[in-house]
Coordinates of C-alpha atoms in Angstrom, one line a residue:
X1 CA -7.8 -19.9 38.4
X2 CA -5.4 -18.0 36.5
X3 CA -4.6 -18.8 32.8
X4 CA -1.2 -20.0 30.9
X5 CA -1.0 -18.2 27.5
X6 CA 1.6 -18.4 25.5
X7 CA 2.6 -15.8 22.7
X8 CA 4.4 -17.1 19.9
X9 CA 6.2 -14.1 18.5
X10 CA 7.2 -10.3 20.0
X11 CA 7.0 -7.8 17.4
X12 CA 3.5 -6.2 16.4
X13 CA 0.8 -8.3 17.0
X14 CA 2.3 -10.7 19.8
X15 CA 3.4 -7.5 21.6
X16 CA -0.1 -6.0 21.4
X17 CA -2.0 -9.2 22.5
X18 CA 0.9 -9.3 25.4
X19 CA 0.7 -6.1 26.4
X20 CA -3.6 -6.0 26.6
X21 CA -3.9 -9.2 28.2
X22 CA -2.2 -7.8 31.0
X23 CA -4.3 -4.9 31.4
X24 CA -7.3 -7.1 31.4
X25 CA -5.8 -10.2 33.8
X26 CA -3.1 -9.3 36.7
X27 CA -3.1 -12.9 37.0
X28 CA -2.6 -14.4 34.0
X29 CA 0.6 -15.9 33.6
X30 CA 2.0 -14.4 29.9
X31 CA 5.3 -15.8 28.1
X32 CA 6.3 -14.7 24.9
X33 CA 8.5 -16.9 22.6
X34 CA 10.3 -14.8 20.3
X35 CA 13.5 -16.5 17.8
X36 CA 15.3 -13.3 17.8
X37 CA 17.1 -11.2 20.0
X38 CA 14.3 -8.3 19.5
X39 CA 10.9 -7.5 20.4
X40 CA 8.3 -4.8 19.8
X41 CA 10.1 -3.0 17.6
X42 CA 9.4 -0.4 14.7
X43 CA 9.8 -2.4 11.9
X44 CA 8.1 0.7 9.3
X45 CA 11.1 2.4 11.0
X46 CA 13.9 -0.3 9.8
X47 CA 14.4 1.8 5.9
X48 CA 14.9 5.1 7.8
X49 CA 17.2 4.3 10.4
X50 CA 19.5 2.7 7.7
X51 CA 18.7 5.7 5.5
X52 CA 20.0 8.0 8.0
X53 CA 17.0 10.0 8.6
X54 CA 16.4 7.9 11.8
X55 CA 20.3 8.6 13.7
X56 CA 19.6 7.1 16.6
X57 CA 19.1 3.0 16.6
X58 CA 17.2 3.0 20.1
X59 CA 14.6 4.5 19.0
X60 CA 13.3 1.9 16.8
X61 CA 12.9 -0.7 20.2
X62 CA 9.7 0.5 21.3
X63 CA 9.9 -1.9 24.6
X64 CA 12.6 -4.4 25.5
X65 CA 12.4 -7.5 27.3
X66 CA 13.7 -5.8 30.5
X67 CA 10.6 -3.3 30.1
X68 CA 8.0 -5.4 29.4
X69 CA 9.1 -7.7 32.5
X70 CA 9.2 -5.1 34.8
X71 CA 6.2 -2.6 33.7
X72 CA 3.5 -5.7 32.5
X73 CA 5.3 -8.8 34.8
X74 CA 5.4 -10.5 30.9
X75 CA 8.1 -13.4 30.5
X76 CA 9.7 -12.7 27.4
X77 CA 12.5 -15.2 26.0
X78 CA 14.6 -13.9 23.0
X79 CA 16.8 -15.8 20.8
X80 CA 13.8 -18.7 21.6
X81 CA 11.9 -20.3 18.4
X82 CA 8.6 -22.5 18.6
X83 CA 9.9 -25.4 16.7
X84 CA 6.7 -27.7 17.4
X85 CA 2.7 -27.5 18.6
X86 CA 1.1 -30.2 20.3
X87 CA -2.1 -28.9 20.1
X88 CA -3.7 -32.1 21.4
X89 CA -2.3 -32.0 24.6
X90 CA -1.6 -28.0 24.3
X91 CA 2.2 -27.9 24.6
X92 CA 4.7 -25.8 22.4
X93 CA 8.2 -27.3 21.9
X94 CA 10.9 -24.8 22.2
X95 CA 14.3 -24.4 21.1
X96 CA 16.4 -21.6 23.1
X97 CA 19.7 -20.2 20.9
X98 CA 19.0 -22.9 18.2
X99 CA 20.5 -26.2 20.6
X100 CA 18.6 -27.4 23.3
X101 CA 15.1 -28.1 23.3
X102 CA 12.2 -28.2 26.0
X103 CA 8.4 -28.1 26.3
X104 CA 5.9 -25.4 27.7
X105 CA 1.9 -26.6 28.3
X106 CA -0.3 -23.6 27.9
X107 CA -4.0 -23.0 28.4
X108 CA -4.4 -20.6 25.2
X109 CA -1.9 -20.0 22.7
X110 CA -1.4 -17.1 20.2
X111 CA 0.6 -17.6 17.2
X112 CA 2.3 -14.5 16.2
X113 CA 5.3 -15.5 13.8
X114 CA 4.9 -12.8 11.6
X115 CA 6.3 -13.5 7.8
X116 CA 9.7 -13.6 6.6
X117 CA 11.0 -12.5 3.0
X118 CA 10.7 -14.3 -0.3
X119 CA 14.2 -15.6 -1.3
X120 CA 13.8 -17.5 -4.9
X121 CA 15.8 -19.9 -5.9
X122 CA 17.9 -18.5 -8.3
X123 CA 21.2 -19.1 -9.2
X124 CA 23.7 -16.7 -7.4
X125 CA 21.3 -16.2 -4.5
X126 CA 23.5 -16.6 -1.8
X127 CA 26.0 -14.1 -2.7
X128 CA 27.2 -12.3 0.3
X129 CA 26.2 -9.2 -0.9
X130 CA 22.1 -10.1 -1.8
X131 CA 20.4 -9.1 1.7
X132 CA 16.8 -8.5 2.5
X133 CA 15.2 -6.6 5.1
X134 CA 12.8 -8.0 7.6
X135 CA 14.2 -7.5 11.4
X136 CA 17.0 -5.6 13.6
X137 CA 20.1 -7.9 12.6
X138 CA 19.3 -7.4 9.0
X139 CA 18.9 -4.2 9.0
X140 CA 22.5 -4.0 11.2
X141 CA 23.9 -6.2 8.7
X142 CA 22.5 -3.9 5.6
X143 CA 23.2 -0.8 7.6
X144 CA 27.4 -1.6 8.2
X145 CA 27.1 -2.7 4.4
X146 CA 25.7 1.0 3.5
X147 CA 28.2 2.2 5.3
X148 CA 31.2 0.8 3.9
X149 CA 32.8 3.9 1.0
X150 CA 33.3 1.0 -1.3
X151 CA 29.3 0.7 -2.1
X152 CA 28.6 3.0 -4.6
X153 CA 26.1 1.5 -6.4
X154 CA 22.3 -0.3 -5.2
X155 CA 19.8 -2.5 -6.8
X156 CA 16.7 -2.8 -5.0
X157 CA 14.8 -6.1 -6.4
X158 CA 10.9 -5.5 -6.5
X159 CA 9.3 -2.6 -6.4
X160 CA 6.7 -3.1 -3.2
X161 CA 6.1 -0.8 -0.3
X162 CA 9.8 -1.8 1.5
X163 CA 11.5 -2.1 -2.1
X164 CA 10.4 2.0 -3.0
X165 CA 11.6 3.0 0.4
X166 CA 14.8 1.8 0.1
X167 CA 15.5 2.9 -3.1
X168 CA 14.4 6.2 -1.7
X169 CA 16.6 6.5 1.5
X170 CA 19.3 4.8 -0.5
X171 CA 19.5 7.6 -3.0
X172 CA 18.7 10.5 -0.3
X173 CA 22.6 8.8 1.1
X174 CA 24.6 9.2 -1.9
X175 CA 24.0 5.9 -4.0
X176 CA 23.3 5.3 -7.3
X177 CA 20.0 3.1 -6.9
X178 CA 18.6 0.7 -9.7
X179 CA 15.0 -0.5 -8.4
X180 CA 14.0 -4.2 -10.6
X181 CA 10.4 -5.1 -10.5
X182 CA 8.6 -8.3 -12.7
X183 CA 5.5 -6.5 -12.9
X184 CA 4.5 -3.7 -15.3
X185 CA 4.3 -1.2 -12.2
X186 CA 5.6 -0.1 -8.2
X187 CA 3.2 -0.8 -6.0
X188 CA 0.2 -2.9 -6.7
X189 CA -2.4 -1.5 -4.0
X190 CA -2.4 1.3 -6.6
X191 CA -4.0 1.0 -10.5
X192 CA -2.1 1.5 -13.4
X193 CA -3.5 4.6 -14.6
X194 CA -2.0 6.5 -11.6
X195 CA 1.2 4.4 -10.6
X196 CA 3.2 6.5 -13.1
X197 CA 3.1 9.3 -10.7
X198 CA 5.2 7.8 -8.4
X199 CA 7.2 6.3 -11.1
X200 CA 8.1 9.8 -12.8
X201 CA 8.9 11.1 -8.6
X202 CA 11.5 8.2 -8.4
X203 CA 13.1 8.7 -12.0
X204 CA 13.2 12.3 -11.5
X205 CA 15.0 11.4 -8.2
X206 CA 17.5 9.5 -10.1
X207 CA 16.1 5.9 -9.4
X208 CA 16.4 4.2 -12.8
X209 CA 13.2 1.9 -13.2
X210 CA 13.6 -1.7 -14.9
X211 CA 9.5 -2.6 -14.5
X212 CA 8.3 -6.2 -16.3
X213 CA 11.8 -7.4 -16.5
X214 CA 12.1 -10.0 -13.7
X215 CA 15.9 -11.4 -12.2
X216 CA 16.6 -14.4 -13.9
X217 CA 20.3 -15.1 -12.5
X218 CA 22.7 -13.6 -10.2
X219 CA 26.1 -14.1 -10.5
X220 CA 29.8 -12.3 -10.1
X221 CA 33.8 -12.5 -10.3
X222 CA 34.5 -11.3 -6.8
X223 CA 32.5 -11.1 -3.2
X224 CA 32.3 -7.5 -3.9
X225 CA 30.0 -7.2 -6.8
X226 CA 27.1 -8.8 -8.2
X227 CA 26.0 -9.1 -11.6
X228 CA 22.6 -8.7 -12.2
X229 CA 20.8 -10.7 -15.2
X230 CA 17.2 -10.0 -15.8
X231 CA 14.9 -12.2 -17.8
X232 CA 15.2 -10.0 -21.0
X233 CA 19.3 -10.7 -20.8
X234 CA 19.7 -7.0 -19.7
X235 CA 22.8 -7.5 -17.6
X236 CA 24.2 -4.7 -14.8
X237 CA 25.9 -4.8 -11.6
X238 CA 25.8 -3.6 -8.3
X239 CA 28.0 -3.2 -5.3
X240 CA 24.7 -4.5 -3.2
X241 CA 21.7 -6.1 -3.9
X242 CA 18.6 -5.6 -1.4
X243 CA 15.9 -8.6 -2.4
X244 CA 12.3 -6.8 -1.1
X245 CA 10.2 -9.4 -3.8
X246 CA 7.6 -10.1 -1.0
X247 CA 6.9 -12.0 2.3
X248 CA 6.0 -15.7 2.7
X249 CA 3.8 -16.5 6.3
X250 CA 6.4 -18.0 8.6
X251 CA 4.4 -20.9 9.1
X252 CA 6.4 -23.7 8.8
X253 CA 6.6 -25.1 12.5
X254 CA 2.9 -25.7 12.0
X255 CA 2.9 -28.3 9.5
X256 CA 1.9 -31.0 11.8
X257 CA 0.1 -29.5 14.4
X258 CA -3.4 -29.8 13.3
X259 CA -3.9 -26.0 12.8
X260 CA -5.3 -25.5 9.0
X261 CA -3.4 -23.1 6.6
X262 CA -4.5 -21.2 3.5
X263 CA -3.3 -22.2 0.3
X264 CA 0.0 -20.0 0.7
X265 CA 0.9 -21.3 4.1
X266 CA -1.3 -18.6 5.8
X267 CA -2.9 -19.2 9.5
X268 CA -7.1 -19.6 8.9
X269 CA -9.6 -17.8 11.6
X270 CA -12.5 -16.6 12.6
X271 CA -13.6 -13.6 13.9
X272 CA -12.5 -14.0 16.9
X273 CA -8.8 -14.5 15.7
X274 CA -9.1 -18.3 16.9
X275 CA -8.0 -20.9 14.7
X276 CA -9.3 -24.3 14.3
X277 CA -7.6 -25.9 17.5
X278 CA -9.1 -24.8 20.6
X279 CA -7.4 -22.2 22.4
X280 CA -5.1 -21.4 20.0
X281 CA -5.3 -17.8 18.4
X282 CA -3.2 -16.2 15.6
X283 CA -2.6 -12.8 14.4
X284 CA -0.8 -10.7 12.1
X285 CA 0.9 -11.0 8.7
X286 CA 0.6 -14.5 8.9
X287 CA -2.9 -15.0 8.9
X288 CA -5.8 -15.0 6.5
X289 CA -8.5 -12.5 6.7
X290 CA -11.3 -11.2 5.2
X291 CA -11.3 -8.0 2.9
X292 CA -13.6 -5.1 4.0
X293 CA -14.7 -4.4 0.4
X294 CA -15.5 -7.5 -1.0
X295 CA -15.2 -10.3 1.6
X296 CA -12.9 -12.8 0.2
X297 CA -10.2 -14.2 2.0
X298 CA -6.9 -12.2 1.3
X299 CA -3.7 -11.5 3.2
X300 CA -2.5 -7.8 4.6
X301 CA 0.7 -7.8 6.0
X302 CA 0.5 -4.3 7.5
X303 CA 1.4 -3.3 11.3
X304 CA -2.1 -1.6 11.7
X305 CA -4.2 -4.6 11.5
X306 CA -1.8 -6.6 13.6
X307 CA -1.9 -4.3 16.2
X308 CA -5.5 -4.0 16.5
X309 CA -5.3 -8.3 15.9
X310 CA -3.8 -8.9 19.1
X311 CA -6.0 -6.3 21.0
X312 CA -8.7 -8.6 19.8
X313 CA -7.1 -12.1 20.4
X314 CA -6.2 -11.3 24.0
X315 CA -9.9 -9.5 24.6
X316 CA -11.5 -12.8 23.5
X317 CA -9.2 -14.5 26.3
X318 CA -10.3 -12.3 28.5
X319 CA -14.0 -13.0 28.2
X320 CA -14.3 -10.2 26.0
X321 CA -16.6 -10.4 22.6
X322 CA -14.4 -8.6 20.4
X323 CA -14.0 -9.1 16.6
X324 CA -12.4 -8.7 13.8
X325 CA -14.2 -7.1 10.8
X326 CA -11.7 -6.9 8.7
X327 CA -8.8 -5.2 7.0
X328 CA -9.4 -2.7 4.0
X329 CA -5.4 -2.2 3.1
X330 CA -5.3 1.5 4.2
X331 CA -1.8 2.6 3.1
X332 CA 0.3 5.1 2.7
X333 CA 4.4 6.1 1.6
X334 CA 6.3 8.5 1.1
X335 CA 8.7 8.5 -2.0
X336 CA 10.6 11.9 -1.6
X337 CA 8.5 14.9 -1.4
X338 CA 5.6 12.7 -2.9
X339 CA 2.9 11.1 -1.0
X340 CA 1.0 7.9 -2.2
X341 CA -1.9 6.5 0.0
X342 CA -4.6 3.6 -0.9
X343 CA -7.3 2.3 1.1
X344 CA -9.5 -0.5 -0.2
X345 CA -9.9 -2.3 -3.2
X346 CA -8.5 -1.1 -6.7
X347 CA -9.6 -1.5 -10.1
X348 CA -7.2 -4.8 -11.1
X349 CA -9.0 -6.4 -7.9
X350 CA -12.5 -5.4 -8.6
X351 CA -12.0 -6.7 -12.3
X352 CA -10.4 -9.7 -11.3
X353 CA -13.3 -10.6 -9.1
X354 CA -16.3 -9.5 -11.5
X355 CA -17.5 -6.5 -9.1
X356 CA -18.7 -3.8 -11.4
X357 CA -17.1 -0.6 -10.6
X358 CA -17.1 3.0 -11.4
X359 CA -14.1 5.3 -10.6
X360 CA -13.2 9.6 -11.2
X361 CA -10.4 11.5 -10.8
X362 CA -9.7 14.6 -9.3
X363 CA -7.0 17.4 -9.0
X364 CA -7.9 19.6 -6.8
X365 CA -5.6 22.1 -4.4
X366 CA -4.3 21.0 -0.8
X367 CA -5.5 24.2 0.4
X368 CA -7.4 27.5 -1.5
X369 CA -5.2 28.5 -4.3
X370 CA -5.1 31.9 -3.0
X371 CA -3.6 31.2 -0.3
X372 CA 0.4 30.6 -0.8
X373 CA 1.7 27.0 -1.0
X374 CA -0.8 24.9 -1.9
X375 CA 0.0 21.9 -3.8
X376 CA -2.0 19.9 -6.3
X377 CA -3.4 16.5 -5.5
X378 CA -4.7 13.6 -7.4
X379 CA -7.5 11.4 -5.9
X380 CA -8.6 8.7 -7.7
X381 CA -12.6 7.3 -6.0
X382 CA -13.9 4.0 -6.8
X383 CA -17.0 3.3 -6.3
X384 CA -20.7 1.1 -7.6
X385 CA -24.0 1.9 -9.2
X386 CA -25.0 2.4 -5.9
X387 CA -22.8 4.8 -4.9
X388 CA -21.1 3.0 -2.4
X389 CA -17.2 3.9 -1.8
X390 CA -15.3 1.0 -3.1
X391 CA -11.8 2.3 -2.7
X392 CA -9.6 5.3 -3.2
X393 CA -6.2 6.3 -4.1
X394 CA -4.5 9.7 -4.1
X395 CA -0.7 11.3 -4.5
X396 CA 0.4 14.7 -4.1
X397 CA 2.9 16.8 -2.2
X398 CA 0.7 18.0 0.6
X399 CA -2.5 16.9 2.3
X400 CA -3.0 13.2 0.8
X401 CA -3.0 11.9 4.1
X402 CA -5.4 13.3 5.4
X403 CA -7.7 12.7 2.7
X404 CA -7.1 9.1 2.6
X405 CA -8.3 8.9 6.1
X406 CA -12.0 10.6 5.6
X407 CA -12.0 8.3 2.5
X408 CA -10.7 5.3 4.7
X409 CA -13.7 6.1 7.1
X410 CA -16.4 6.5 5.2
X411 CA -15.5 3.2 3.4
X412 CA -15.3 1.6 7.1
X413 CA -18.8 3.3 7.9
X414 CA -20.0 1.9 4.6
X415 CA -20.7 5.2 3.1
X416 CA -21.8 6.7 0.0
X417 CA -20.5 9.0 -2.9
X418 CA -23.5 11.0 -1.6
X419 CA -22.0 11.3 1.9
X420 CA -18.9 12.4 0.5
X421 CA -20.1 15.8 -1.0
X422 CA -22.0 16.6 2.3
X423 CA -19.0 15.7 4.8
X424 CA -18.6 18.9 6.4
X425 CA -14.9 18.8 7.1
X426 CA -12.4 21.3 8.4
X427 CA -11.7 24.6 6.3
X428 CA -9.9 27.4 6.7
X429 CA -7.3 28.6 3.6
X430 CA -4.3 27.5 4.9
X431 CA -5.8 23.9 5.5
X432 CA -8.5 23.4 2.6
X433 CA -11.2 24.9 0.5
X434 CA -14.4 25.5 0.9
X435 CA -15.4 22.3 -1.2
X436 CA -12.4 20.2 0.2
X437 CA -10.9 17.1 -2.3
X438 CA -13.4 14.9 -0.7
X439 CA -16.2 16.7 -1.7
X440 CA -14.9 17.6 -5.2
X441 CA -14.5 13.8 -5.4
X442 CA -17.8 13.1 -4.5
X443 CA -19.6 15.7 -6.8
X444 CA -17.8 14.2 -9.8
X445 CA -18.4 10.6 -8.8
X446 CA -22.4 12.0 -8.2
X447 CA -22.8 13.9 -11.5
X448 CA -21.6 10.9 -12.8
X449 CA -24.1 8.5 -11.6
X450 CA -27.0 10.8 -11.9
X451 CA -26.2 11.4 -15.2
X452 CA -25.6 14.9 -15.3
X453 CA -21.9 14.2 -16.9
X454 CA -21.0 10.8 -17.6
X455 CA -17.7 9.6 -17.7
X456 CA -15.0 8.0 -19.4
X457 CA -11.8 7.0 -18.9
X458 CA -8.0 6.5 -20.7
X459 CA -10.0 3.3 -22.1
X460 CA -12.3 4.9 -24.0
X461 CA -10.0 7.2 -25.3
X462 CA -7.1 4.5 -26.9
X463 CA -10.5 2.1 -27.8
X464 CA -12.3 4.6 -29.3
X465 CA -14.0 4.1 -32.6
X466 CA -13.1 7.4 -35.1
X467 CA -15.8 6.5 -37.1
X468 CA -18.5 7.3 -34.3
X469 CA -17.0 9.3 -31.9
X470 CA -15.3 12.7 -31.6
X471 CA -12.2 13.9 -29.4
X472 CA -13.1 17.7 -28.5
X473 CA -10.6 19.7 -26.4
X474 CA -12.1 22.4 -24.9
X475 CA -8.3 24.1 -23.0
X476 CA -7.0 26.9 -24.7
X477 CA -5.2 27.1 -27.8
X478 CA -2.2 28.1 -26.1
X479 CA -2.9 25.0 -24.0
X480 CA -3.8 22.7 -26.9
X481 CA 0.1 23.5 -28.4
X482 CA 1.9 22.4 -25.5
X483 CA 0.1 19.3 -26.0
X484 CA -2.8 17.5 -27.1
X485 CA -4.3 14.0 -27.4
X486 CA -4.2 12.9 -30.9
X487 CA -6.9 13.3 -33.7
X488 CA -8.8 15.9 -31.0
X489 CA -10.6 19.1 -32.5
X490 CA -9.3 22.6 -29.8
X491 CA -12.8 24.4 -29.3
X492 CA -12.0 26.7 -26.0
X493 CA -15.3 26.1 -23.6
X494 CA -15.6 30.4 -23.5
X495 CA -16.3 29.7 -28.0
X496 CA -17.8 26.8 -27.5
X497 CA -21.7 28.4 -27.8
X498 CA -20.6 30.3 -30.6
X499 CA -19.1 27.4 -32.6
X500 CA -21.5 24.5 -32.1
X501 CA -22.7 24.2 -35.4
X502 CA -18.7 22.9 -35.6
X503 CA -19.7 19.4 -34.0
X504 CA -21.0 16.4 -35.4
X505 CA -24.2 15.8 -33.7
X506 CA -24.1 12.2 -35.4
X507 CA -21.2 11.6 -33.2
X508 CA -20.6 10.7 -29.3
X509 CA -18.1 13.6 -28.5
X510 CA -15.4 13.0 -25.6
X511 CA -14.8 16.0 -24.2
X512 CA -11.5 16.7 -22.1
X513 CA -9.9 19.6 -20.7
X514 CA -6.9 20.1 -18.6
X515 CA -8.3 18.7 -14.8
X516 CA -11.6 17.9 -15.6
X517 CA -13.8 21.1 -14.4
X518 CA -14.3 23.0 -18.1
X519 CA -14.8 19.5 -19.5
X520 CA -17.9 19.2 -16.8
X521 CA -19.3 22.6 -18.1
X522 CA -19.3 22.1 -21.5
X523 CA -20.8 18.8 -21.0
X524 CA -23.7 20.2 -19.2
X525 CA -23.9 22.9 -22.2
X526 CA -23.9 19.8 -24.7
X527 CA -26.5 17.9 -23.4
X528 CA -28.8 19.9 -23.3
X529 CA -28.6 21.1 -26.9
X530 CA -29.0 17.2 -27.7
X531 CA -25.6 15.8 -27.9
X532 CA -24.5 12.7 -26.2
X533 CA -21.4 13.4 -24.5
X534 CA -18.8 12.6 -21.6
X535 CA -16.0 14.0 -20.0
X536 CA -12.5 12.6 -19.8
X537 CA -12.4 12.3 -16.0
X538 CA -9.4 14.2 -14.6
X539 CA -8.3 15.4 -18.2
X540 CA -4.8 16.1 -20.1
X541 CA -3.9 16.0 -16.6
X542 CA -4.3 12.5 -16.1
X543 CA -3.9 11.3 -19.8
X544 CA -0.3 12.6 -19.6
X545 CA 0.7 11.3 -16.3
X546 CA -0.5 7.2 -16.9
X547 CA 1.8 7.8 -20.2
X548 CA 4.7 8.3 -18.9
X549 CA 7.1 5.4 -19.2
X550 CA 10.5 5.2 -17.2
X551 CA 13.8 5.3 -19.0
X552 CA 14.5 1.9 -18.4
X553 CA 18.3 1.4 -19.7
X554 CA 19.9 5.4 -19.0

């Protein structure tokens, strides 16, 4: 007997669950609801295509409802929205091109409806000229608005993954972009400490940063402007306003239907993807999930997960025991010639929930710094007393992403700071070094667990006790002008042998250099004439790039 499954929603997930049931059942009978005119399309794409580097708007709908009809004998209906579930008697009320209504039974059900922007109540919100971003017609409607020569001037409002890439492609076209965010940072999948370097890429881009100041009011004389008032009173305006504060699950319709929701509206499941109604599924950005890391019930409103979401869903249809681990967050933008990845948890998260932590920096090359063009990176590893890989974050011009992905692995193979340094991974010198990032990471994180040079971080440093400890920089003098953390005593690591009897053996010395590596040394010459020492991990380097503070009113 075949079965009746209905999809509620086209894009990612409901496309994917669509597309695999088919290949598993030629008899199943498959309709997809979706309230826009769209499906499976590249929403990651959506910034681009208005930015220009994406010219041709076709290629952002990955499969149309003519496609998906004729290839996978799928019964997609556009400009249709699930308005009602009857999950009783297992039958969706729908409303086709926002009028009439009528009623579909089904035999399993997967809710797809994906998550729609944040819109606050604010005064002056419904300006003509305040649009957010979340599917084609807005990004036609923000496109023709681009486009117009009397926009000279942007402000993005919040400073998350979509937010930074419009303020990016925005800026690449000409405009003069301010990017708003309440919180103290961009980006919260990344830490504090390392956030600035993606901050300092944007200003030096010609972004100007307002961070901590959130939008109070909107408000303006004409349709043509808007007058932005942030909570501080800083007042500035803009010939367009893109709102990019965050996504809501689209969860609504389901208020009465018996399905249970999360706290913020989001869809709950198990394993298998199914709810608590029988036969009804959900997937995607609205639904709760459990984090890899550390298990807790979170959100991750990425296209990955979705995708593989509704590969699961329709497997479990099927008669398939699939399931769903998991997400872990893995991440990754680009903000000009910069590239910032994550994957797993961060510090603020790990704090928050009480997991103790321990977490190094590196800056190692892309490639062997003989070889021409290699770039510097930063990867940041977090990790427990165990060793195990807790997360990681990393930026640099060339070769982040692929670094994030070993690092994504071995934290989805549950692996070790120990596995790291013995990954053999691929080297030749226009591709890596002998000792690639990873490994680098992984001997740092090692020597500090074992001991054999502990760590500390920009903490320690601003917390530090003057009375019991001692700041020694062991760069060059040369280096030690250009710039130096305050109160610390320049011994260069080549006199340092020579010049011991200079320390205060009473005192814990903090040793930094400029990346980290002649701060390891003289550790390991330290302690084992008796001092007790650590090394700033990832040295001046790092020290000087969490300082930096955006120009906020330039």
């Amino acid at each position: 007997m075949s079965k009746k499954v209905i999809i509620v929603g086209g894009v990612a997930g409901g496309a994917s669950a669509a597309t695999r049931l088919r290949r598993l059942d030629e008899r199943a009978e498959i309709i997809i609801i979706e309230r826009d005119e769209y499906i499976s399309y590249a929403n990651c794409g959506l910034p681009y295509y208005i930015g220009g580097t994406i010219q041709e708007r076709s290629k952002l709908l990955v499969q149309t409802p003519e496609m998906m009809k004729k290839r996978s004998r799928i019964d997609v209906r556009v400009n249709s929205e699930a308005v009602k579930i009857n999950t009783l008697d297992r039958i969706v009320t729908i409303q086709q091109n926002g009028q009439e209504t009528y009623e579909e039974n089904y035999d399993f059900l997967i809710l797809s409806p994906g998550a729609k922007p944040i819109r606050p109540s604010l005064e002056g919100i419904d300006h003509p000229r305040i649009l957010s971003l979340r599917n084609i017609p807005d990004t036609d409607r923000l496109k023709s608005m681009v486009d117009l020569d009397t926009v000279k001037t942007v402000t993005v409002i919040g400073g998350g993954f979509i937010g930074v890439e419009m303020a990016e492609v925005l800026t690449e076209r000409g405009l003069k972009v301010t990017l708003v965010e309440a919180a103290p940072h961009i980006l919260a999948p990344f830490d504090d400490d390392v956030v600035p370097i993606a901050e300092k890429e944007m200003q030096d881009h010609g972004i100007r940063l307002l961070l901590g100041d959130p939008v109070a009011k909107f408000g303006s004389a004409d349709d043509n402007t808007v007058e932005i008032t942030l909570k501080s009173g800083y007042t500035h305006q803009a010939d367009l306003v893109v709102l990019a504060i965050g996504v809501a699950p689209d969860t609504a319709f389901l208020q009465d239907s018996g399905i249970k929701l999360g706290p913020k509206g989001h869809i709950l499941v198990n394993e298998h993807l199914q709810t608590n109604c029988d036969g009804v599924y959900a997937v995607g950005d609205a639904i709760e999930i459990s984090d890899w890391v550390t298990r807790i019930q979170t959100a991750v409103p990425l296209a990955g997960p979705a995708n593989k979401q509704g590969r699961i869903a329709a497997d479990h249809i099927a008669g398939l025991p699939s399931r769903y681990a998991g997400a872990q967050g893995t991440s990754i933008l680009k903000i000009f010639g910069l590239t910032a990845a994550s994957t797993g948890s961060n510090e603020r998260t790990l704090r928050r929930l009480g997991i103790p932590y321990h977490a190094a920096l590196v800056h190692p090359g892309s490639h062997a710094g003989y070889y021409p063009g290699a770039e510097p990176l930063t990867l940041k590893l977090i990790y427990d007393d165990q060793g195990k890989v807790l997360g990681a974050q990393g930026f640099g011009y060339d070769g982040v992403d692929k670094r994030i992905d070993v690092l994504a692995t071995v934290i989805r193979l549950k692996g070790t700071i120990h596995d790291l340094t013995e990954l053999e991974l691929a080297y030749a010198p226009p591709y890596s070094s002998a000792k690639d990032p990873v490994n680098m990471a992984g001997f740092v994180a090692q020597n500090d667990l074992n001991g054999m040079s502990p760590l500390i971080h920009l903490t320690d440093i601003h917390d530090r006790d003057p009375e019991s400890t001692m700041l020694l920089d062991v760069r060059s003098p040369q280096e030690y002008a250009t710039g130096h953390i305050s109160e610390a005593v320049n011994i260069p690591l080549d006199e340092l042998r020579e010049r011991i009897q200079e320390l205060d053996s009473s005192k814990k010395l903090l040793v930094y250099c400029q990346v980290g590596f002649r701060g390891y040394t003289a550790v390991r010459i330290l302690r084992q004439q008796g001092f007790d020492v650590a090394n700033l991990t990832g040295g001046y380097k790092y020290y000087k790039a969490a300082s930096f503070t955006p120009d906020k009113y330039v």
